[in-house]
mmCIF file of C-alpha atoms in Angstrom:
data_model
loop_
_atom_site.group_PDB
_atom_site.id
_atom_site.type_symbol
_atom_site.label_atom_id
_atom_site.label_comp_id
_atom_site.label_asym_id
_atom_site.label_seq_id
_atom_site.Cartn_x
_atom_site.Cartn_y
_atom_site.Cartn_z
ATOM 1 C CA UNK A 800 0.000 0.000 0.000
ATOM 2 C CA UNK A 801 1.640 3.229 -1.120
ATOM 3 C CA UNK A 802 -0.907 5.780 0.114
ATOM 4 C CA UNK A 803 -3.433 6.278 2.914
ATOM 5 C CA UNK A 804 -5.752 9.292 3.103
ATOM 6 C CA UNK A 805 -7.443 10.226 6.377
ATOM 7 C CA UNK A 806 -10.391 12.643 6.140
ATOM 8 C CA UNK A 807 -11.013 14.916 7.967
ATOM 9 C CA UNK A 808 -9.796 16.480 11.207
ATOM 10 C CA UNK A 809 -12.037 19.449 12.097
ATOM 11 C CA UNK A 810 -10.586 20.415 15.458
ATOM 12 C CA UNK A 811 -7.825 19.587 17.912
ATOM 13 C CA UNK A 812 -10.057 17.404 20.116
ATOM 14 C CA UNK A 813 -9.829 14.611 17.533
ATOM 15 C CA UNK A 814 -6.012 14.478 17.469
ATOM 16 C CA UNK A 815 -5.727 11.385 19.760
ATOM 17 C CA UNK A 816 -8.300 9.587 17.614
ATOM 18 C CA UNK A 817 -6.332 10.340 14.446
ATOM 19 C CA UNK A 818 -3.097 9.019 15.927
ATOM 20 C CA UNK A 819 -4.869 5.867 17.160
ATOM 21 C CA UNK A 820 -6.359 5.416 13.679
ATOM 22 C CA UNK A 821 -2.926 5.575 12.071
ATOM 23 C CA UNK A 822 -1.750 2.810 14.403
ATOM 24 C CA UNK A 823 -4.755 0.672 13.444
ATOM 25 C CA UNK A 824 -4.014 1.168 9.748
ATOM 26 C CA UNK A 825 -0.427 0.038 10.317
ATOM 27 C CA UNK A 826 -1.708 -3.150 11.961
ATOM 28 C CA UNK A 827 -4.069 -4.001 9.082
ATOM 29 C CA UNK A 828 -2.085 -2.909 6.016
ATOM 30 C CA UNK A 829 1.492 -3.281 4.870
ATOM 31 C CA UNK A 830 2.723 0.232 5.653
ATOM 32 C CA UNK A 831 6.370 1.047 4.964
ATOM 33 C CA UNK A 832 8.497 4.118 5.590
ATOM 34 C CA UNK A 833 7.794 5.106 1.974
ATOM 35 C CA UNK A 834 3.993 4.983 2.309
ATOM 36 C CA UNK A 835 2.363 8.390 1.938
ATOM 37 C CA UNK A 836 -0.016 9.005 4.860
ATOM 38 C CA UNK A 837 -2.088 12.157 4.307
ATOM 39 C CA UNK A 838 -4.184 13.889 6.945
ATOM 40 C CA UNK A 839 -6.851 16.292 5.696
ATOM 41 C CA UNK A 840 -7.472 18.913 8.361
ATOM 42 C CA UNK A 841 -8.726 22.378 9.232
ATOM 43 C CA UNK A 842 -5.808 24.429 10.594
ATOM 44 C CA UNK A 843 -8.016 26.402 12.987
ATOM 45 C CA UNK A 844 -7.321 25.258 16.526
ATOM 46 C CA UNK A 845 -4.150 23.374 15.622
ATOM 47 C CA UNK A 846 -0.686 24.265 16.865
ATOM 48 C CA UNK A 847 2.926 23.260 16.252
ATOM 49 C CA UNK A 848 2.639 20.789 19.126
ATOM 50 C CA UNK A 849 -0.100 18.929 17.258
ATOM 51 C CA UNK A 850 1.901 18.966 14.011
ATOM 52 C CA UNK A 851 4.841 17.404 15.836
ATOM 53 C CA UNK A 852 2.463 14.748 17.184
ATOM 54 C CA UNK A 853 1.198 14.006 13.676
ATOM 55 C CA UNK A 854 4.735 13.679 12.354
ATOM 56 C CA UNK A 855 5.804 11.422 15.220
ATOM 57 C CA UNK A 856 2.651 9.340 14.734
ATOM 58 C CA UNK A 857 3.374 8.572 11.086
ATOM 59 C CA UNK A 858 1.602 11.337 9.136
ATOM 60 C CA UNK A 859 3.827 12.254 6.173
ATOM 61 C CA UNK A 860 1.625 14.766 4.340
ATOM 62 C CA UNK A 861 -0.938 17.430 5.311
ATOM 63 C CA UNK A 862 -3.836 18.782 3.286
ATOM 64 C CA UNK A 863 -5.111 22.023 4.798
ATOM 65 C CA UNK A 864 -8.511 23.571 4.202
ATOM 66 C CA UNK A 865 -8.693 27.172 3.031
ATOM 67 C CA UNK A 866 -8.039 29.036 6.261
ATOM 68 C CA UNK A 867 -5.339 30.939 8.110
ATOM 69 C CA UNK A 868 -2.221 28.750 8.297
ATOM 70 C CA UNK A 869 0.287 31.436 9.317
ATOM 71 C CA UNK A 870 0.747 30.012 12.815
ATOM 72 C CA UNK A 871 1.657 26.593 11.384
ATOM 73 C CA UNK A 872 4.244 27.515 8.732
ATOM 74 C CA UNK A 873 7.183 26.489 10.919
ATOM 75 C CA UNK A 874 5.715 22.996 11.247
ATOM 76 C CA UNK A 875 5.249 22.448 7.515
ATOM 77 C CA UNK A 876 8.893 21.398 7.310
ATOM 78 C CA UNK A 877 8.108 18.273 9.378
ATOM 79 C CA UNK A 878 6.261 16.739 6.424
ATOM 80 C CA UNK A 879 7.205 15.503 2.963
ATOM 81 C CA UNK A 880 4.547 17.725 1.401
ATOM 82 C CA UNK A 881 1.779 20.153 2.406
ATOM 83 C CA UNK A 882 -1.290 21.105 0.382
ATOM 84 C CA UNK A 883 -3.250 24.306 0.965
ATOM 85 C CA UNK A 884 -6.595 24.872 -0.753
ATOM 86 C CA UNK A 885 -7.093 27.901 -2.929
ATOM 87 C CA UNK A 886 -3.837 29.826 -2.931
ATOM 88 C CA UNK A 887 -0.055 29.793 -2.809
ATOM 89 C CA UNK A 888 1.233 29.568 0.722
ATOM 90 C CA UNK A 889 4.725 29.771 2.166
ATOM 91 C CA UNK A 890 6.121 26.313 2.841
ATOM 92 C CA UNK A 891 3.403 24.486 0.866
ATOM 93 C CA UNK A 892 4.443 22.481 -2.196
ATOM 94 C CA UNK A 893 0.926 21.633 -3.408
ATOM 95 C CA UNK A 894 -2.177 23.695 -4.121
ATOM 96 C CA UNK A 895 -5.799 22.736 -4.824
ATOM 97 C CA UNK A 896 -7.837 25.097 -7.003
ATOM 98 C CA UNK A 897 -11.422 23.858 -6.782
ATOM 99 C CA UNK A 898 -12.644 27.305 -7.824
ATOM 100 C CA UNK A 899 -11.659 26.680 -11.467
ATOM 101 C CA UNK A 900 -14.672 26.119 -13.717
ATOM 102 C CA UNK A 901 -13.598 26.914 -17.287
ATOM 103 C CA UNK A 902 -10.671 25.965 -19.512
ATOM 104 C CA UNK A 903 -9.608 29.605 -19.838
ATOM 105 C CA UNK A 904 -9.450 29.925 -16.034
ATOM 106 C CA UNK A 905 -7.340 26.787 -15.852
ATOM 107 C CA UNK A 906 -4.913 28.103 -18.466
ATOM 108 C CA UNK A 907 -4.553 31.418 -16.625
ATOM 109 C CA UNK A 908 -3.891 29.597 -13.354
ATOM 110 C CA UNK A 909 -1.457 27.197 -15.022
ATOM 111 C CA UNK A 910 0.636 30.012 -16.483
ATOM 112 C CA UNK A 911 0.585 32.072 -13.270
ATOM 113 C CA UNK A 912 1.503 29.152 -11.016
ATOM 114 C CA UNK A 913 4.272 28.023 -13.373
ATOM 115 C CA UNK A 914 6.130 31.207 -12.423
ATOM 116 C CA UNK A 915 6.427 29.712 -8.920
ATOM 117 C CA UNK A 916 7.329 26.264 -10.300
ATOM 118 C CA UNK A 917 3.889 24.777 -9.642
ATOM 119 C CA UNK A 918 2.648 22.527 -12.440
ATOM 120 C CA UNK A 919 -0.746 20.804 -12.958
ATOM 121 C CA UNK A 920 -1.324 17.077 -12.905
ATOM 122 C CA UNK A 921 -5.108 17.321 -13.135
ATOM 123 C CA UNK A 922 -7.792 20.013 -13.515
ATOM 124 C CA UNK A 923 -7.638 21.198 -9.910
ATOM 125 C CA UNK A 924 -4.233 20.281 -8.490
ATOM 126 C CA UNK A 925 -0.846 21.914 -8.967
ATOM 127 C CA UNK A 926 2.421 21.030 -7.295
ATOM 128 C CA UNK A 927 6.127 21.607 -7.315
ATOM 129 C CA UNK A 928 8.324 18.811 -8.738
ATOM 130 C CA UNK A 929 8.298 15.753 -6.490
ATOM 131 C CA UNK A 930 5.218 16.840 -4.505
ATOM 132 C CA UNK A 931 2.469 14.969 -6.387
ATOM 133 C CA UNK A 932 -0.078 13.501 -3.979
ATOM 134 C CA UNK A 933 0.200 9.726 -4.392
ATOM 135 C CA UNK A 934 -3.355 9.248 -3.146
ATOM 136 C CA UNK A 935 -4.760 11.568 -5.821
ATOM 137 C CA UNK A 936 -2.496 10.004 -8.433
ATOM 138 C CA UNK A 937 -3.885 6.567 -7.558
ATOM 139 C CA UNK A 938 -7.459 7.902 -7.719
ATOM 140 C CA UNK A 939 -6.956 9.524 -11.112
ATOM 141 C CA UNK A 940 -4.949 6.703 -12.675
ATOM 142 C CA UNK A 941 -7.482 4.159 -11.438
ATOM 143 C CA UNK A 942 -5.232 2.237 -9.093
ATOM 144 C CA UNK A 943 -6.203 0.766 -5.699
ATOM 145 C CA UNK A 944 -6.346 3.218 -2.799
ATOM 146 C CA UNK A 945 -7.681 3.484 0.737
ATOM 147 C CA UNK A 946 -9.533 6.487 2.163
ATOM 148 C CA UNK A 947 -10.498 6.625 5.845
ATOM 149 C CA UNK A 948 -13.038 8.928 7.478
ATOM 150 C CA UNK A 949 -16.479 10.440 6.896
ATOM 151 C CA UNK A 950 -17.532 10.033 3.239
ATOM 152 C CA UNK A 951 -14.013 8.867 2.371
ATOM 153 C CA UNK A 952 -13.725 6.921 -0.873
ATOM 154 C CA UNK A 953 -11.665 3.839 -1.582
ATOM 155 C CA UNK A 954 -11.167 1.452 -4.475
ATOM 156 C CA UNK A 955 -9.847 -2.108 -4.428
ATOM 157 C CA UNK A 956 -9.483 -4.893 -6.966
ATOM 158 C CA UNK A 957 -10.148 -8.393 -5.663
ATOM 159 C CA UNK A 958 -10.071 -11.428 -7.999
ATOM 160 C CA UNK A 959 -10.386 -9.204 -11.117
ATOM 161 C CA UNK A 960 -13.421 -7.423 -9.634
ATOM 162 C CA UNK A 961 -13.203 -3.686 -8.923
ATOM 163 C CA UNK A 962 -14.957 -2.557 -5.764
ATOM 164 C CA UNK A 963 -15.980 1.018 -4.968
ATOM 165 C CA UNK A 964 -15.843 1.700 -1.222
ATOM 166 C CA UNK A 965 -17.724 4.585 0.400
ATOM 167 C CA UNK A 966 -18.093 4.854 4.182
ATOM 168 C CA UNK A 967 -16.919 1.241 4.455
ATOM 169 C CA UNK A 968 -19.593 -0.116 2.078
ATOM 170 C CA UNK A 969 -18.279 -2.164 -0.860
ATOM 171 C CA UNK A 970 -20.073 -1.974 -4.224
ATOM 172 C CA UNK A 971 -18.962 -4.179 -7.155
ATOM 173 C CA UNK A 972 -18.617 -2.186 -10.384
ATOM 174 C CA UNK A 973 -20.232 -3.415 -13.590
ATOM 175 C CA UNK A 974 -18.291 -3.154 -16.864
ATOM 176 C CA UNK A 975 -20.231 0.025 -17.694
ATOM 177 C CA UNK A 976 -19.667 1.456 -14.228
ATOM 178 C CA UNK A 977 -15.975 0.600 -14.370
ATOM 179 C CA UNK A 978 -15.438 2.297 -17.742
ATOM 180 C CA UNK A 979 -17.437 5.378 -16.752
ATOM 181 C CA UNK A 980 -15.503 5.815 -13.512
ATOM 182 C CA UNK A 981 -12.175 5.027 -15.177
ATOM 183 C CA UNK A 982 -12.725 7.663 -17.869
ATOM 184 C CA UNK A 983 -14.090 10.253 -15.461
ATOM 185 C CA UNK A 984 -10.910 10.000 -13.419
ATOM 186 C CA UNK A 985 -8.473 9.654 -16.329
ATOM 187 C CA UNK A 986 -9.935 12.576 -18.275
ATOM 188 C CA UNK A 987 -9.195 14.683 -15.197
ATOM 189 C CA UNK A 988 -5.476 14.051 -15.662
ATOM 190 C CA UNK A 989 -3.265 16.653 -17.256
ATOM 191 C CA UNK A 990 -2.303 16.071 -20.022
ATOM 192 C CA UNK A 991 -4.972 13.379 -20.329
ATOM 193 C CA UNK A 992 -5.526 9.636 -20.667
ATOM 194 C CA UNK A 993 -2.433 7.500 -21.219
ATOM 195 C CA UNK A 994 -3.437 5.298 -24.168
ATOM 196 C CA UNK A 995 -1.093 2.468 -23.197
ATOM 197 C CA UNK A 996 -2.352 2.406 -19.593
ATOM 198 C CA UNK A 997 -5.998 2.582 -20.743
ATOM 199 C CA UNK A 998 -5.619 -0.357 -23.138
ATOM 200 C CA UNK A 999 -3.736 -2.399 -20.524
ATOM 201 C CA UNK A 1000 -6.463 -1.719 -17.950
ATOM 202 C CA UNK A 1001 -9.535 -2.186 -20.172
ATOM 203 C CA UNK A 1002 -8.410 -4.429 -23.023
ATOM 204 C CA UNK A 1003 -9.396 -1.937 -25.713
ATOM 205 C CA UNK A 1004 -8.196 1.268 -27.324
ATOM 206 C CA UNK A 1005 -9.843 4.455 -26.075
ATOM 207 C CA UNK A 1006 -11.361 5.430 -29.438
ATOM 208 C CA UNK A 1007 -12.971 1.975 -29.693
ATOM 209 C CA UNK A 1008 -15.213 2.882 -26.737
ATOM 210 C CA UNK A 1009 -17.045 5.511 -28.792
ATOM 211 C CA UNK A 1010 -18.872 5.855 -32.096
ATOM 212 C CA UNK A 1011 -16.325 6.494 -34.863
ATOM 213 C CA UNK A 1012 -18.155 9.497 -36.317
ATOM 214 C CA UNK A 1013 -18.726 11.041 -32.885
ATOM 215 C CA UNK A 1014 -15.030 10.624 -32.048
ATOM 216 C CA UNK A 1015 -14.020 12.392 -35.255
ATOM 217 C CA UNK A 1016 -16.463 15.220 -34.557
ATOM 218 C CA UNK A 1017 -14.867 15.811 -31.146
ATOM 219 C CA UNK A 1018 -11.463 15.969 -32.817
ATOM 220 C CA UNK A 1019 -12.723 18.371 -35.519
ATOM 221 C CA UNK A 1020 -14.315 20.675 -32.923
ATOM 222 C CA UNK A 1021 -11.142 20.538 -30.775
ATOM 223 C CA UNK A 1022 -12.905 19.024 -27.756
ATOM 224 C CA UNK A 1023 -10.378 16.192 -27.935
ATOM 225 C CA UNK A 1024 -6.681 16.647 -28.609
ATOM 226 C CA UNK A 1025 -3.551 14.515 -28.415
ATOM 227 C CA UNK A 1026 -0.119 14.834 -26.828
ATOM 228 C CA UNK A 1027 1.979 11.814 -27.778
ATOM 229 C CA UNK A 1028 -0.015 8.735 -26.749
ATOM 230 C CA UNK A 1029 -2.221 10.773 -24.409
ATOM 231 C CA UNK A 1030 -5.759 11.905 -25.197
ATOM 232 C CA UNK A 1031 -6.998 14.974 -23.377
ATOM 233 C CA UNK A 1032 -10.100 17.118 -23.323
ATOM 234 C CA UNK A 1033 -9.879 20.795 -24.167
ATOM 235 C CA UNK A 1034 -12.118 23.823 -24.511
ATOM 236 C CA UNK A 1035 -15.675 23.318 -23.283
ATOM 237 C CA UNK A 1036 -15.163 19.576 -22.693
ATOM 238 C CA UNK A 1037 -12.283 20.085 -20.236
ATOM 239 C CA UNK A 1038 -14.594 20.656 -17.257
ATOM 240 C CA UNK A 1039 -17.528 18.584 -18.574
ATOM 241 C CA UNK A 1040 -16.088 15.094 -19.197
ATOM 242 C CA UNK A 1041 -19.432 13.557 -18.272
ATOM 243 C CA UNK A 1042 -20.825 14.774 -21.633
ATOM 244 C CA UNK A 1043 -18.172 12.773 -23.465
ATOM 245 C CA UNK A 1044 -18.572 9.750 -21.198
ATOM 246 C CA UNK A 1045 -22.355 9.762 -21.776
ATOM 247 C CA UNK A 1046 -21.616 8.633 -25.368
ATOM 248 C CA UNK A 1047 -19.719 5.554 -24.172
ATOM 249 C CA UNK A 1048 -20.372 2.368 -26.186
ATOM 250 C CA UNK A 1049 -19.732 -1.091 -24.720
#
């Protein structure tokens, strides 16, 4: 297991519970020193003492809600990486921009953040080199992952059957459900779906999942573009992949 995501710590009273939870995860799963263990938390009410406790307890990465983090900057150095929602922040190597809604907004953000050596790896997430969130990477590339906490998502593959896990409830995915979820996640990637990985995972080429004429129309209208063996959405389709996925053919 290369990533664990714990969601979400709302106040300092839950700190002992979080640390106990990390210990439980270590007992159940094969956790190594290289495993990314992310804690999603609200910085209000936290202090450097708590950050030291997280670090000592095995947390390797923090994801902070949009709030005042000034009092915690000194503690950011304890962790391999820190994400802050919404804006650049001193000591943070990762930023989430969930406010982006249009391709033009994304391009403006991409160019502006590149000046600070932050680069996108999906529609909403930018990071400095080496600071990609392994949990998010596993989600987007459709690999197994574990999420722990209220409304946390997970995904496992057992005996060639993919299971979607929400709040501890396992739901087997049908072929249609698998392809829809796979494409929804992969189309979020920047710069798009890796054709080799898609064919290895699904047994078919990406264009074979859609009507030939419809596929060509998307190319002609520049809703689909290509970078090497990657297929990515652009323009209007960039933030509305569900419209493309709705045309999926089994």
